[in-house]
């Protein structure tokens, strides 16, 4: 018999209700496709020297500032 489920708060919770007598011994096996995957290691700096920020990057245009109420007093 095979029972699918998930771990919640450190307890195995079956996907479907079970009617097994209290004290029934079970074996839990981690499904190969369900093992947590660690993300691949990413090395920074791929874009170094290829992207430049415009000199006026921090300047907010007046119409946009007005839309946000920045110039209102």
C-alpha atoms as a PDB file:
ATOM      1  CA  UNK A   1       0.000   0.000   0.000  1.00  0.00           C
ATOM      2  CA  UNK A   2       1.294   3.459  -0.832  1.00  0.00           C
ATOM      3  CA  UNK A   3      -0.038   6.651   0.743  1.00  0.00           C
ATOM      4  CA  UNK A   4       0.792  10.121  -0.581  1.00  0.00           C
ATOM      5  CA  UNK A   5       0.978  13.116   1.710  1.00  0.00           C
ATOM      6  CA  UNK A   6       2.905  16.200   2.771  1.00  0.00           C
ATOM      7  CA  UNK A   7       4.735  17.423   5.856  1.00  0.00           C
ATOM      8  CA  UNK A   8       2.929  20.150   7.841  1.00  0.00           C
ATOM      9  CA  UNK A   9       4.371  21.451  11.109  1.00  0.00           C
ATOM     10  CA  UNK A  10       6.630  18.406  11.353  1.00  0.00           C
ATOM     11  CA  UNK A  11       3.804  15.868  10.910  1.00  0.00           C
ATOM     12  CA  UNK A  12       2.965  13.700   7.911  1.00  0.00           C
ATOM     13  CA  UNK A  13      -0.500  14.623   6.642  1.00  0.00           C
ATOM     14  CA  UNK A  14      -1.967  12.154   4.113  1.00  0.00           C
ATOM     15  CA  UNK A  15      -3.600  13.488   0.956  1.00  0.00           C
ATOM     16  CA  UNK A  16      -6.689  11.343   1.627  1.00  0.00           C
ATOM     17  CA  UNK A  17      -8.255  10.262   4.950  1.00  0.00           C
ATOM     18  CA  UNK A  18      -7.074   6.919   6.334  1.00  0.00           C
ATOM     19  CA  UNK A  19      -8.845   4.374   8.491  1.00  0.00           C
ATOM     20  CA  UNK A  20      -5.946   2.513  10.100  1.00  0.00           C
ATOM     21  CA  UNK A  21      -6.085   1.244  13.675  1.00  0.00           C
ATOM     22  CA  UNK A  22      -4.226   3.278  16.305  1.00  0.00           C
ATOM     23  CA  UNK A  23      -0.660   2.027  16.698  1.00  0.00           C
ATOM     24  CA  UNK A  24      -0.349   0.723  13.129  1.00  0.00           C
ATOM     25  CA  UNK A  25       3.312   0.790  12.110  1.00  0.00           C
ATOM     26  CA  UNK A  26       4.056   2.588   8.865  1.00  0.00           C
ATOM     27  CA  UNK A  27       7.131   3.286   6.770  1.00  0.00           C
ATOM     28  CA  UNK A  28       7.668   6.758   5.331  1.00  0.00           C
ATOM     29  CA  UNK A  29       9.765   7.153   2.207  1.00  0.00           C
ATOM     30  CA  UNK A  30      10.587  10.461   0.531  1.00  0.00           C
ATOM     31  CA  UNK A  31       9.353  10.428  -3.071  1.00  0.00           C
ATOM     32  CA  UNK A  32      12.303  10.978  -5.428  1.00  0.00           C
ATOM     33  CA  UNK A  33      10.501  13.654  -7.436  1.00  0.00           C
ATOM     34  CA  UNK A  34       9.315  15.415  -4.273  1.00  0.00           C
ATOM     35  CA  UNK A  35      12.703  16.051  -2.653  1.00  0.00           C
ATOM     36  CA  UNK A  36      13.294  19.760  -2.074  1.00  0.00           C
ATOM     37  CA  UNK A  37      15.404  21.245  -4.837  1.00  0.00           C
ATOM     38  CA  UNK A  38      18.152  23.660  -3.917  1.00  0.00           C
ATOM     39  CA  UNK A  39      18.405  26.575  -6.320  1.00  0.00           C
ATOM     40  CA  UNK A  40      21.526  26.630  -8.469  1.00  0.00           C
ATOM     41  CA  UNK A  41      24.317  28.871  -7.248  1.00  0.00           C
ATOM     42  CA  UNK A  42      24.318  32.126  -9.190  1.00  0.00           C
ATOM     43  CA  UNK A  43      27.482  34.120  -9.668  1.00  0.00           C
ATOM     44  CA  UNK A  44      27.063  37.884  -9.693  1.00  0.00           C
ATOM     45  CA  UNK A  45      28.713  40.305 -12.066  1.00  0.00           C
ATOM     46  CA  UNK A  46      27.381  39.012 -15.371  1.00  0.00           C
ATOM     47  CA  UNK A  47      26.257  42.515 -16.408  1.00  0.00           C
ATOM     48  CA  UNK A  48      29.346  44.328 -15.114  1.00  0.00           C
ATOM     49  CA  UNK A  49      30.405  47.018 -17.565  1.00  0.00           C
ATOM     50  CA  UNK A  50      27.380  46.439 -19.827  1.00  0.00           C
ATOM     51  CA  UNK A  51      24.758  48.580 -18.081  1.00  0.00           C
ATOM     52  CA  UNK A  52      25.023  52.287 -17.335  1.00  0.00           C
ATOM     53  CA  UNK A  53      22.663  54.470 -15.333  1.00  0.00           C
ATOM     54  CA  UNK A  54      21.552  57.692 -17.009  1.00  0.00           C
ATOM     55  CA  UNK A  55      22.873  60.880 -15.362  1.00  0.00           C
ATOM     56  CA  UNK A  56      19.307  62.117 -14.721  1.00  0.00           C
ATOM     57  CA  UNK A  57      18.167  58.813 -13.168  1.00  0.00           C
ATOM     58  CA  UNK A  58      17.233  60.401  -9.819  1.00  0.00           C
ATOM     59  CA  UNK A  59      15.401  63.407 -11.328  1.00  0.00           C
ATOM     60  CA  UNK A  60      11.614  63.064 -11.228  1.00  0.00           C
ATOM     61  CA  UNK A  61       9.848  64.803 -14.151  1.00  0.00           C
ATOM     62  CA  UNK A  62       7.457  67.591 -13.047  1.00  0.00           C
ATOM     63  CA  UNK A  63       4.346  65.934 -14.522  1.00  0.00           C
ATOM     64  CA  UNK A  64       5.042  62.680 -12.680  1.00  0.00           C
ATOM     65  CA  UNK A  65       5.849  64.540  -9.439  1.00  0.00           C
ATOM     66  CA  UNK A  66       2.567  66.444  -9.803  1.00  0.00           C
ATOM     67  CA  UNK A  67       0.626  63.216 -10.283  1.00  0.00           C
ATOM     68  CA  UNK A  68       2.007  62.013  -6.951  1.00  0.00           C
ATOM     69  CA  UNK A  69       1.386  65.337  -5.241  1.00  0.00           C
ATOM     70  CA  UNK A  70       5.086  65.962  -4.599  1.00  0.00           C
ATOM     71  CA  UNK A  71       4.940  69.655  -5.503  1.00  0.00           C
ATOM     72  CA  UNK A  72       1.726  70.400  -3.568  1.00  0.00           C
ATOM     73  CA  UNK A  73       2.024  72.340  -0.341  1.00  0.00           C
END
